[in-house]
PDB file of C-alpha atoms in Angstrom:
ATOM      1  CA  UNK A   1     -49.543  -7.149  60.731  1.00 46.00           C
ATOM      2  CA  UNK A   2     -46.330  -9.178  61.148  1.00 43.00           C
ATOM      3  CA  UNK A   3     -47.618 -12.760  59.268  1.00 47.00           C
ATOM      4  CA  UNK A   4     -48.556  -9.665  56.270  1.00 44.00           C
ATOM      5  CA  UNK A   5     -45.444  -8.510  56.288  1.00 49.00           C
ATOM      6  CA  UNK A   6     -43.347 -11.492  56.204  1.00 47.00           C
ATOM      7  CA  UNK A   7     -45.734 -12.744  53.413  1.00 48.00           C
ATOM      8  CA  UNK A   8     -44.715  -9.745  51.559  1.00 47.00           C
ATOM      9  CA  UNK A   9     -41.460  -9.645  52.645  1.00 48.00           C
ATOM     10  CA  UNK A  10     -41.307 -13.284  51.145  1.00 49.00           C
ATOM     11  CA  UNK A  11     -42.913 -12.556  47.487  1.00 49.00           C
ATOM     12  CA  UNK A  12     -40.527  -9.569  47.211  1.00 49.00           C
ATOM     13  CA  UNK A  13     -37.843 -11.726  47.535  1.00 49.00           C
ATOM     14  CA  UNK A  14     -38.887 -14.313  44.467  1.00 48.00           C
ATOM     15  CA  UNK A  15     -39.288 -11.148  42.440  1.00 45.00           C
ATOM     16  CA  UNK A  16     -36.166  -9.502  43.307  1.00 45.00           C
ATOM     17  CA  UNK A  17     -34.391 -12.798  42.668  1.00 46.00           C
ATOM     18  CA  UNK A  18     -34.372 -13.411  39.303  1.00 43.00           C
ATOM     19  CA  UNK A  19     -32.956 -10.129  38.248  1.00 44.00           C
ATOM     20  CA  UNK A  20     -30.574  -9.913  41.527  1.00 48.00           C
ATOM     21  CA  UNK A  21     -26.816 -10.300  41.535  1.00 46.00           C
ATOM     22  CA  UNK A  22     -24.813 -13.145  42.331  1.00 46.00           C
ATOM     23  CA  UNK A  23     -24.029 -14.648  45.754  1.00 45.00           C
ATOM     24  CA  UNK A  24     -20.142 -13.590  45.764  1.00 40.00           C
ATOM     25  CA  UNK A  25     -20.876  -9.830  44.979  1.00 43.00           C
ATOM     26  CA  UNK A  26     -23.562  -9.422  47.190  1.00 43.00           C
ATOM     27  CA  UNK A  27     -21.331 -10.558  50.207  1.00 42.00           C
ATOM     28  CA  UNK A  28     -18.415  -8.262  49.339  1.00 41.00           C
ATOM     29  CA  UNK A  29     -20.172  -5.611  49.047  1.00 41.00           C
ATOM     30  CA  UNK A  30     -21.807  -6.429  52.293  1.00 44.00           C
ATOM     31  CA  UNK A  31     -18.443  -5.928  54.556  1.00 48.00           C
ATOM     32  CA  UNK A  32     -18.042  -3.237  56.953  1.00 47.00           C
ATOM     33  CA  UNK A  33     -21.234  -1.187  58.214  1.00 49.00           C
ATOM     34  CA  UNK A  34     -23.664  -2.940  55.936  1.00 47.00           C
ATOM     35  CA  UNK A  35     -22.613  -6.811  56.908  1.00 47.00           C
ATOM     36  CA  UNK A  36     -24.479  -7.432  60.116  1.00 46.00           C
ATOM     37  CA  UNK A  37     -27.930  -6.129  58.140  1.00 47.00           C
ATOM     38  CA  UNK A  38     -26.949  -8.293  55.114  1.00 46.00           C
ATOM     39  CA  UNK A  39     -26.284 -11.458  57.299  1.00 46.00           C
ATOM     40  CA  UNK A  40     -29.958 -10.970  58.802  1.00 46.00           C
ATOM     41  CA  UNK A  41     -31.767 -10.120  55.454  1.00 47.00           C
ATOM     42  CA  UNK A  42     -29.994 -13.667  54.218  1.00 47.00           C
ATOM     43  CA  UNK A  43     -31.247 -15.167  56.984  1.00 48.00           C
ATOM     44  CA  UNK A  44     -34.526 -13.783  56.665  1.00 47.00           C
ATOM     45  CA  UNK A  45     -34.956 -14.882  53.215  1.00 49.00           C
ATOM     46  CA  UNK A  46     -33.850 -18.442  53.150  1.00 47.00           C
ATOM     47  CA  UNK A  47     -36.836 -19.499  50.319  1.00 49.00           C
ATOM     48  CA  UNK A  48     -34.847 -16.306  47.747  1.00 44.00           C
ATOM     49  CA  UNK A  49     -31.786 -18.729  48.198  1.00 43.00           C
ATOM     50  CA  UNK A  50     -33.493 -21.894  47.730  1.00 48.00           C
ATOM     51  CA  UNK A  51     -34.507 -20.967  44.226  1.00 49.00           C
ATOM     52  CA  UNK A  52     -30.110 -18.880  43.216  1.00 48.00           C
ATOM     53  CA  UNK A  53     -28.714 -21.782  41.905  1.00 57.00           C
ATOM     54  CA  UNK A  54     -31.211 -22.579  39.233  1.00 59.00           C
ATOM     55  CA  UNK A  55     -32.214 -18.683  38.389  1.00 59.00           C
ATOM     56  CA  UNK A  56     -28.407 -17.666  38.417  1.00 59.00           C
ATOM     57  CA  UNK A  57     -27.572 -20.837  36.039  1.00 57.00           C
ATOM     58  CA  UNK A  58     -30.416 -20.258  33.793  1.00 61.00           C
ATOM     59  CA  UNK A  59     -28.601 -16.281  33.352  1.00 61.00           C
ATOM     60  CA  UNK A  60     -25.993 -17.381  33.264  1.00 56.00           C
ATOM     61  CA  UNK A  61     -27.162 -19.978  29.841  1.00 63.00           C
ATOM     62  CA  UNK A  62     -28.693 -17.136  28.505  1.00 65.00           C
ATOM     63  CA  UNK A  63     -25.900 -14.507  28.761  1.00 66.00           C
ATOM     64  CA  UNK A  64     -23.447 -16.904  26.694  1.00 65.00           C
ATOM     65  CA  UNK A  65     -26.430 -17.499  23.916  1.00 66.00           C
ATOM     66  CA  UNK A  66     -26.190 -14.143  23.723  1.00 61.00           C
ATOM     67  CA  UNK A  67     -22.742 -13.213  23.278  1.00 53.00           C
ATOM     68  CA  UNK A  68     -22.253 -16.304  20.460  1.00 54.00           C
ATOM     69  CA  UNK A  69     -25.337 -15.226  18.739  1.00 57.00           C
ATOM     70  CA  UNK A  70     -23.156 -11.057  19.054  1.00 50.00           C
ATOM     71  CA  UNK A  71     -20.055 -12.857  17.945  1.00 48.00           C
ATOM     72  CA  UNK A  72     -21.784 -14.415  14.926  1.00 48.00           C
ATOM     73  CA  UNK A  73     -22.944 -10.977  13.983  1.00 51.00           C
ATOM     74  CA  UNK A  74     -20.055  -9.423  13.653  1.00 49.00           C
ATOM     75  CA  UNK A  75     -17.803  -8.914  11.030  1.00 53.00           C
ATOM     76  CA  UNK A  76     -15.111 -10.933  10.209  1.00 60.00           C
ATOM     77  CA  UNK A  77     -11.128  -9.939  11.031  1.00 74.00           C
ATOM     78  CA  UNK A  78      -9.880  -8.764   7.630  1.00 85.00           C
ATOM     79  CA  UNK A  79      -6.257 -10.335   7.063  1.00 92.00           C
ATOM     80  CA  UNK A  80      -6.112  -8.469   3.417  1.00 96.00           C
ATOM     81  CA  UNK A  81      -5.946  -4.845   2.268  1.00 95.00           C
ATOM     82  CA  UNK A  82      -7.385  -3.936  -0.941  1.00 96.00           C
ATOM     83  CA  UNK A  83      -6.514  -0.851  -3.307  1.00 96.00           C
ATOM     84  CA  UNK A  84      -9.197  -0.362  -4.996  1.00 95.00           C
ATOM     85  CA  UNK A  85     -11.189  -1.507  -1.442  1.00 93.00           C
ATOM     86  CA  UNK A  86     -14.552  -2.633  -3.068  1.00 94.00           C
ATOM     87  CA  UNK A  87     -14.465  -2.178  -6.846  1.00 94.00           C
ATOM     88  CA  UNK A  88     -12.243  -3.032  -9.966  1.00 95.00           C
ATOM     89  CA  UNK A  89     -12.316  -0.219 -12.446  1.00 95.00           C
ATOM     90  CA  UNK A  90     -12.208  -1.410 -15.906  1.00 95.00           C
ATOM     91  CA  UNK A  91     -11.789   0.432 -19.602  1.00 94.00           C
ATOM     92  CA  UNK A  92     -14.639   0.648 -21.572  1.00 92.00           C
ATOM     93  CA  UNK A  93     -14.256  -0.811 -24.868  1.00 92.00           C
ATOM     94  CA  UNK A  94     -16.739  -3.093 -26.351  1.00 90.00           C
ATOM     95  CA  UNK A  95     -15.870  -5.978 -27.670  1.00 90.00           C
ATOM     96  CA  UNK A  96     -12.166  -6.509 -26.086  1.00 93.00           C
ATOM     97  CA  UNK A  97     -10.765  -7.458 -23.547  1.00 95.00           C
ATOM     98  CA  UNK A  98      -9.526  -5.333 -20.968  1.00 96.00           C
ATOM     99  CA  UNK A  99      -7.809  -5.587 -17.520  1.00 96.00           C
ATOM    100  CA  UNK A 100      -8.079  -3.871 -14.117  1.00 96.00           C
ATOM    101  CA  UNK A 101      -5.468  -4.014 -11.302  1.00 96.00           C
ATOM    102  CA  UNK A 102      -5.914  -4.386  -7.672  1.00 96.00           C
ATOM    103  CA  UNK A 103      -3.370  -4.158  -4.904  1.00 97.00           C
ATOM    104  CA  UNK A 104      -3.187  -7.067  -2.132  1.00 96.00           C
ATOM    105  CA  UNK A 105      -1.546  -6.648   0.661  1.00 96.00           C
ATOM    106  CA  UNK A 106      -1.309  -8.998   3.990  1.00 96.00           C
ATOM    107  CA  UNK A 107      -1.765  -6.609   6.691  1.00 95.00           C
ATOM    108  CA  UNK A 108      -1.853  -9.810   9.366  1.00 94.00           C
ATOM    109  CA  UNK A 109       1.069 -11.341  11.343  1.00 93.00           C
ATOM    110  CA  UNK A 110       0.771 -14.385   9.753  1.00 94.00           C
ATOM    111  CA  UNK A 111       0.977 -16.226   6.898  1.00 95.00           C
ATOM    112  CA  UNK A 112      -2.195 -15.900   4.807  1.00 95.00           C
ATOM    113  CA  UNK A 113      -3.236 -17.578   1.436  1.00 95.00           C
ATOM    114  CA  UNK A 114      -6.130 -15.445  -1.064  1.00 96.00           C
ATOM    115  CA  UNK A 115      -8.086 -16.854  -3.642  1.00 95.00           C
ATOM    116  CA  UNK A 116     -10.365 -14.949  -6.215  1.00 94.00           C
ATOM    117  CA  UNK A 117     -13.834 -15.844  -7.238  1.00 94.00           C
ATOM    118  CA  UNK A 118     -16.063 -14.585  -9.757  1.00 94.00           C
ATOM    119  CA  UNK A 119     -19.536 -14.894 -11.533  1.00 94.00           C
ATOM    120  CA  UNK A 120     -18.598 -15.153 -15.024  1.00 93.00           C
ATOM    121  CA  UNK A 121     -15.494 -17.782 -15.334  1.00 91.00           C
ATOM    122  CA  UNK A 122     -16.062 -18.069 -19.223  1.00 89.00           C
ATOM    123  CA  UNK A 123     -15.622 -14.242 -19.780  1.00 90.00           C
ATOM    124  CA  UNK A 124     -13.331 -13.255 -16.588  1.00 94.00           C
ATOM    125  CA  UNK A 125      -9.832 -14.663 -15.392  1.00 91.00           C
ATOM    126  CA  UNK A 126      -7.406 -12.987 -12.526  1.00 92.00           C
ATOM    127  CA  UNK A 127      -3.560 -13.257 -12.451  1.00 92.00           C
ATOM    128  CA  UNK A 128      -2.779 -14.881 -10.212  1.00 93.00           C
ATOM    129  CA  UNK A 129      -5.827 -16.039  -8.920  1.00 93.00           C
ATOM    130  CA  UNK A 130      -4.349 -17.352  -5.996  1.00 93.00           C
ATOM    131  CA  UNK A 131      -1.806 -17.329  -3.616  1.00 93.00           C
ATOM    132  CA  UNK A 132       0.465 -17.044  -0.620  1.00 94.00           C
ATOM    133  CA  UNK A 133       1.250 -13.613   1.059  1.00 94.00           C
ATOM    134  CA  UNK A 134       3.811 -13.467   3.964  1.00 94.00           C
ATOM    135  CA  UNK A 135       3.079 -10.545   6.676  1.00 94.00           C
ATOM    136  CA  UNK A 136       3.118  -7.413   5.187  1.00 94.00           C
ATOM    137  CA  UNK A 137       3.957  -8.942   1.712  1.00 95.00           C
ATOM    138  CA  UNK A 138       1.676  -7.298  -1.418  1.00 94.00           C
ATOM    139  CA  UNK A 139       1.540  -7.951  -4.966  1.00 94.00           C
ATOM    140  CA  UNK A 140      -1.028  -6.311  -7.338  1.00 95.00           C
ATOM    141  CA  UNK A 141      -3.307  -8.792  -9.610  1.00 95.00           C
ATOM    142  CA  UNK A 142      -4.510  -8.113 -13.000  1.00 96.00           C
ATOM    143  CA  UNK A 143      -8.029  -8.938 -13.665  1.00 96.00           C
ATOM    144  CA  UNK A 144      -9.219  -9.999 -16.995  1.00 96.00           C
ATOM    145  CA  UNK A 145     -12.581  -9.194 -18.613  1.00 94.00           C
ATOM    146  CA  UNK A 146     -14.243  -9.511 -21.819  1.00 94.00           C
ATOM    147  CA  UNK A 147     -16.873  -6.270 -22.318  1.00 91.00           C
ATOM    148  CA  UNK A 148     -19.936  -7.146 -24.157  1.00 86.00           C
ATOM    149  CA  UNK A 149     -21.508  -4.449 -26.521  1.00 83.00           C
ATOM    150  CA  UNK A 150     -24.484  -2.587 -25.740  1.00 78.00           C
ATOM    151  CA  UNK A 151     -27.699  -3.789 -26.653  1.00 74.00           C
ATOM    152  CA  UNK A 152     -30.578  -1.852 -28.024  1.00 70.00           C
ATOM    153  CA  UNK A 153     -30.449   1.879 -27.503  1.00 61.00           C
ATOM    154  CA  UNK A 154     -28.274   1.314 -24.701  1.00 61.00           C
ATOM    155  CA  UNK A 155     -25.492   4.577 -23.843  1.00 59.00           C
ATOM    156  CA  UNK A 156     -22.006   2.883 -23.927  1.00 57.00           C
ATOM    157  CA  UNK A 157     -20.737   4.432 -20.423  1.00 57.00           C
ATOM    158  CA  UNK A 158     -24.627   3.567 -19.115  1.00 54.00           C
ATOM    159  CA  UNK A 159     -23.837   0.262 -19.134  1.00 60.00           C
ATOM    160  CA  UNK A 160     -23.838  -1.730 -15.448  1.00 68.00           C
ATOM    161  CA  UNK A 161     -21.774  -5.207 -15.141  1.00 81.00           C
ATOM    162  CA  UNK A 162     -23.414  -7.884 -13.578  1.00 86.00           C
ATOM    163  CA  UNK A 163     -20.379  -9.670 -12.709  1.00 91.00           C
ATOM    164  CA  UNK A 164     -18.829  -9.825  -9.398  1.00 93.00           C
ATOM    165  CA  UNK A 165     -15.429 -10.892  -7.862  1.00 95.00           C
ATOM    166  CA  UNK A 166     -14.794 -12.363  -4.214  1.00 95.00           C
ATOM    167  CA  UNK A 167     -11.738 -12.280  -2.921  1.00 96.00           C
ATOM    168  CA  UNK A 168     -11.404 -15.202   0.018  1.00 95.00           C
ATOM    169  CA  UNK A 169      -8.324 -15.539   2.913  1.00 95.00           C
ATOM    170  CA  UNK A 170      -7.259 -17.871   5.028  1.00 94.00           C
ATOM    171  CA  UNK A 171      -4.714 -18.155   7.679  1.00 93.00           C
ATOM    172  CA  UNK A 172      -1.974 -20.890   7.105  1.00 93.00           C
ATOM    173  CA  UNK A 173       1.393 -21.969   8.331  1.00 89.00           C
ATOM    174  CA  UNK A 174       4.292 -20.661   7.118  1.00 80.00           C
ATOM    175  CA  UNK A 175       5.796 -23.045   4.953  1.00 76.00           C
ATOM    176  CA  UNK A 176       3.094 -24.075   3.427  1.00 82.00           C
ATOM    177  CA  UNK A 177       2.724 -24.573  -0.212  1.00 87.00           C
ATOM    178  CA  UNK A 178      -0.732 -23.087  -2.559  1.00 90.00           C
ATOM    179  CA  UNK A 179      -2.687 -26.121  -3.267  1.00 88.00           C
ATOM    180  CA  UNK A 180      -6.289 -25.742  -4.167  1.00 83.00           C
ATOM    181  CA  UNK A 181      -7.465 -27.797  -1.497  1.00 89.00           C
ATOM    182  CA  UNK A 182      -6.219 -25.697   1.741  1.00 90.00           C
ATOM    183  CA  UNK A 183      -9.942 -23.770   0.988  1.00 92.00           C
ATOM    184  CA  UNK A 184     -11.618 -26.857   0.858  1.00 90.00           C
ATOM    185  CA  UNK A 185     -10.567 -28.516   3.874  1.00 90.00           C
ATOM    186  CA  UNK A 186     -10.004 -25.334   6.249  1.00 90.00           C
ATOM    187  CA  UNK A 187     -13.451 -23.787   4.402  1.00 89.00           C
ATOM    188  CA  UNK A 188     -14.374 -22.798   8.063  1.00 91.00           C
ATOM    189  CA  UNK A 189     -11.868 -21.180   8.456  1.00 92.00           C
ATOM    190  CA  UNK A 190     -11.657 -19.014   5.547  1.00 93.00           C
ATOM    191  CA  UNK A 191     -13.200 -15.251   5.426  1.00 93.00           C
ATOM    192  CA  UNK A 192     -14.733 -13.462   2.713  1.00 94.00           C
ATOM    193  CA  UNK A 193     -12.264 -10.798   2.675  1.00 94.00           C
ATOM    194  CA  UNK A 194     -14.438  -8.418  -0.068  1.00 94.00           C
ATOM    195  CA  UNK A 195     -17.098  -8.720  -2.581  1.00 95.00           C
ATOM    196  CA  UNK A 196     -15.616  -6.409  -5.694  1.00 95.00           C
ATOM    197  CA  UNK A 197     -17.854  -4.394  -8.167  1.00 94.00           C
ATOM    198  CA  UNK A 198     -17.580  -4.102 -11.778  1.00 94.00           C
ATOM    199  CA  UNK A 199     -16.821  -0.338 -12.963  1.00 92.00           C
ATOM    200  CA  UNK A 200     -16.687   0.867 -16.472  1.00 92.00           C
ATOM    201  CA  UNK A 201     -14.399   3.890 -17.142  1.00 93.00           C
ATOM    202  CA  UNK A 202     -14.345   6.406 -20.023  1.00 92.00           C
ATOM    203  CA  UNK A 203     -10.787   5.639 -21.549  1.00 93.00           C
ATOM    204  CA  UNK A 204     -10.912   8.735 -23.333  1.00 91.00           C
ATOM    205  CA  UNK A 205     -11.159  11.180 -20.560  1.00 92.00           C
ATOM    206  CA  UNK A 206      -8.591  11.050 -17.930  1.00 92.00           C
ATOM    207  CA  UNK A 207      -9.538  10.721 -14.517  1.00 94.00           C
ATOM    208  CA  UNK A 208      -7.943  10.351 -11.452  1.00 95.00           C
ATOM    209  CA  UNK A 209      -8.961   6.119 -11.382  1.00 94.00           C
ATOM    210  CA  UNK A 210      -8.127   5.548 -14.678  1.00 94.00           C
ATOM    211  CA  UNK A 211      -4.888   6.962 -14.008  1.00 96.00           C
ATOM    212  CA  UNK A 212      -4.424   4.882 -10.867  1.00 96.00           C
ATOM    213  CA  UNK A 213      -5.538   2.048 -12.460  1.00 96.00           C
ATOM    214  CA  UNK A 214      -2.685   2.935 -15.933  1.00 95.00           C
ATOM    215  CA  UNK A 215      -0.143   2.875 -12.770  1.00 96.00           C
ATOM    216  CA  UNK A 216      -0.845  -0.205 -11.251  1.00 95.00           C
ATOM    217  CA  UNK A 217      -0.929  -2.009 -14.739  1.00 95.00           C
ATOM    218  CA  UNK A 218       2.436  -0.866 -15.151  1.00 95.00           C
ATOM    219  CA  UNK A 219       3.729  -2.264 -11.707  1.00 94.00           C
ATOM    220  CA  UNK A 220       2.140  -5.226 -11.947  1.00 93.00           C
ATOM    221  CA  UNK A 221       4.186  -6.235 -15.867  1.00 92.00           C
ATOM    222  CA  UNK A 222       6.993  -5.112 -14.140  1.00 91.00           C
ATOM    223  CA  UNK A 223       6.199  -7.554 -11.329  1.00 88.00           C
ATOM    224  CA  UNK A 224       5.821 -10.515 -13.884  1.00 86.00           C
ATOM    225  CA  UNK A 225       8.978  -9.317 -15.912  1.00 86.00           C
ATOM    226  CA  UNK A 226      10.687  -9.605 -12.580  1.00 84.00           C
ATOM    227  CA  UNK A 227       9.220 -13.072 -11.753  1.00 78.00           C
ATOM    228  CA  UNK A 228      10.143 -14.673 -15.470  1.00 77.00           C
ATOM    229  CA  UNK A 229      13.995 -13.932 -15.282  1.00 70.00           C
ATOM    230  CA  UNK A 230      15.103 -16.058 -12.423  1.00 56.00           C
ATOM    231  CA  UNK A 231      12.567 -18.923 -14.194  1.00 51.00           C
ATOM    232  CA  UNK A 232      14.370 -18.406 -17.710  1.00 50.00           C
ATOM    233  CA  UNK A 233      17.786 -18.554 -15.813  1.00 50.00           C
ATOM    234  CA  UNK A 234      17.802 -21.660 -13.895  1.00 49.00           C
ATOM    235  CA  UNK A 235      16.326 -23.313 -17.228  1.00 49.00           C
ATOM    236  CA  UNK A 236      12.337 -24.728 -16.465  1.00 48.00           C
ATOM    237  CA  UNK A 237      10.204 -25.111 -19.967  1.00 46.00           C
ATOM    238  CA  UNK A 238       7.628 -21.954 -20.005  1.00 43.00           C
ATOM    239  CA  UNK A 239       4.746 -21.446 -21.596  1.00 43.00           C
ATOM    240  CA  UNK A 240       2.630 -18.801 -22.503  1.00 43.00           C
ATOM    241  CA  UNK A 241       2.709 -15.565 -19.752  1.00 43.00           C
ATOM    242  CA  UNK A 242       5.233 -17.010 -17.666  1.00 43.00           C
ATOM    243  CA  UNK A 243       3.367 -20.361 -16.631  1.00 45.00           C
ATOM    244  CA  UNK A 244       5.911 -23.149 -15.865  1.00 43.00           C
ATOM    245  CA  UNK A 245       5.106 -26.546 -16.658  1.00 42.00           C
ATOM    246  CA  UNK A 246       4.406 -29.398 -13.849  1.00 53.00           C
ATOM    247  CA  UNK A 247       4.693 -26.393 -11.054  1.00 55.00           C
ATOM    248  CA  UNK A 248       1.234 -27.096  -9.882  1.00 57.00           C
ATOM    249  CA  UNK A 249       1.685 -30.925 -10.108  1.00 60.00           C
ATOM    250  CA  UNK A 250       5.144 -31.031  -7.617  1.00 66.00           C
ATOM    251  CA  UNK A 251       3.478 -28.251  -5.117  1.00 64.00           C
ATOM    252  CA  UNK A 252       0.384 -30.989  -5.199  1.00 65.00           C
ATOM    253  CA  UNK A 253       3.070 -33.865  -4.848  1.00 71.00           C
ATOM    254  CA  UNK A 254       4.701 -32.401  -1.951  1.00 71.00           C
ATOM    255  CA  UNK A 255       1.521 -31.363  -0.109  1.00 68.00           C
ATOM    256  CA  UNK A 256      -0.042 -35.659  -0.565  1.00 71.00           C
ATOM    257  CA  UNK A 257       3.190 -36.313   0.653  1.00 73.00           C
ATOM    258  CA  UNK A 258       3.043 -34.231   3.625  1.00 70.00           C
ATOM    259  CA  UNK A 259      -0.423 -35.220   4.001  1.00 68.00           C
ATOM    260  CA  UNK A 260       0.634 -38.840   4.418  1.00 70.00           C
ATOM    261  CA  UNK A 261       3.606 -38.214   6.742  1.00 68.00           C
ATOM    262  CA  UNK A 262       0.855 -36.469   8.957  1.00 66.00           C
ATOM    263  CA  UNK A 263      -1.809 -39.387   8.533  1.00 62.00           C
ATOM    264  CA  UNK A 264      -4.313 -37.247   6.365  1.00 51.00           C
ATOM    265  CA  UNK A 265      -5.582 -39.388   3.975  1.00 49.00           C
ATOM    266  CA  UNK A 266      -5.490 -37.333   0.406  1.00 47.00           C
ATOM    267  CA  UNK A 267      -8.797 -36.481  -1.195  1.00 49.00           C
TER     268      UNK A 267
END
C-alpha cells in the first residue's frame, strides 16, 4: 500500500506543479506551525522540483505575452480634447462652401503637436491644419467644405457625407518648431487622437449645435484678427488670410539645421 501511495503521491505532484505557485511564496507562507510539514512535503517531492524551473519560466513567458498582447488592445492616452468630441457640424447649403469649428485643447503636461487629415483634400481644407499646443493651450480650427447638391430625388437634409477627418498628436519637446516631418519620423509615436464625422445642419432652424457652432466661428475670426496685428506691425509681406511668406521655409531651415548639429541626416 505504501509503493501505491508514493506512486500517487508522485503523479499528484507533476499535476499540481504546473499550475502551483512559485518557490519564494510557498516558503513564506510556510513559517511558523506549517514549516516543519512544508520542509518534509519538499523533501518528499524532490521529482515536483526537478521539473519548477522550466514550468515556472514557461508562465512566466506566457504571462508577459499576455499582458503586451492587453497593452496592444487598449486604447491609446488621448493628449487632445475635442469640442465637438467626434463630429464637425456643418451648414447645409448646396453648392457653397461652408465651415465648421472645432475646439482643441492640450489637456497633457507636455508639449504636443496635432495634425488634421481628411478623405477629400480637393473639396476640404482645415485652418490651421497643424500645429503646436503648449499644456493646457487651445485654439479652435475652422474646417472648410465644399457641399455637393443632391442627386436624383434625394431630400436636401437626407443627405450623408462620406468624408471623414482624423485628427493625429504627438508628444514633442518644448521648443520645438511645426515641421511636417516630426509625423513622419516619430510616426510610432503618434496617436490617432479622433476620427470626426461629417454632419449637415438645417441653417434655417436654430438649434442648439448650430448655435454652438455660430459661436465658435466667431471666436475663432477673432483669434485670426488677433494673430494678423502683431504680423502687420513688425512689417512681414502677407498674403491672402493672414499667411506670411517664407514662414514655413525658415521653421524648415532651422529644424535641418538642428538636425545637423544633432547628426540627423535631413530627409
Amino acid at each position: 500500500m505504501m509503493g501505491v501511495d508514493e506512486e500517487k503521491s508522485e503523479g499528484e505532484g507533476k499535476v499540481w506543479s504546473l499550475c502551483r505557485m512559485p518557490k519564494l511564496w510557498q516558503m513564506s507562507s510556510g513559517n511558523g506551525n506549517g514549516s516543519s510539514s512544508s520542509s518534509s512535503s519538499s523533501m518528499g517531492n524532490s521529482n515536483v522540483y526537478q521539473q519548477t524551473p522550466s514550468s515556472e519560466r514557461s508562465a512566466v513567458t506566457s504571462s508577459n505575452a499576455f499582458f503586451s498582447m492587453a497593452k496592444s488592445l487598449l486604447p491609446a492616452r488621448r493628449r487632445l480634447r475635442l469640442d465637438p468630441s467626434n463630429k464637425l457640424y456643418f451648414p447645409y447649403e448646396p453648392g457653397k462652401q461652408v465651415r465648421s469649428a472645432i475646439d482643441i485643447k492640450n489637456t497633457s503636461k507636455s508639449h504636443v503637436a496635432f495634425k488634421f487629415q481628411t478623405t477629400a483634400p480637393k473639396s476640404c481644407y482645415m485652418r490651421p491644419p497643424e500645429g503646436i499646443l503648449g499644456p493646457g493651450e487651445s485654439l479652435i480650427a475652422t474646417v472648410f467644405k465644399f457641399v455637393e447638391p443632391p442627386e436624383n430625388n434625394e431630400k436636401p437634409m437626407e443627405k450623408k457625407s462620406r468624408v471623414k477627418f482624423k485628427i493625429m498628436s504627438l508628444k514633442v519637446k518644448g521648443e520645438t518648431d511645426y515641421v511636417p516631418e516630426l509625423f513622419e519620423e516619430q510616426k510610432d509615436e503618434v496617436t490617432v487622437e479622433q476620427i470626426l464625422l461629417v454632419v449637415f445642419l438645417d441653417p434655417e432652424r436654430s438649434c442648439p449645435a448650430l448655435e454652438k457652432l455660430k459661436r465658435q466661428l466667431a471666436e475663432a475670426e477673432a483669434a485670426l484678427e488677433s494673430r494678423k496685428k502683431p504680423q502687420e506691425e513688425t512689417g512681414p509681406r502677407i498674403v491672402g488670410e493672414g499667411l506670411v511668406i517664407d514662414e514655413w521655409k525658415e521653421r524648415r531651415e532651422r529644424y535641418l539645421a538642428k538636425q545637423q548639429v544633432e547628426g540627423v541626416a535631413p530627409t
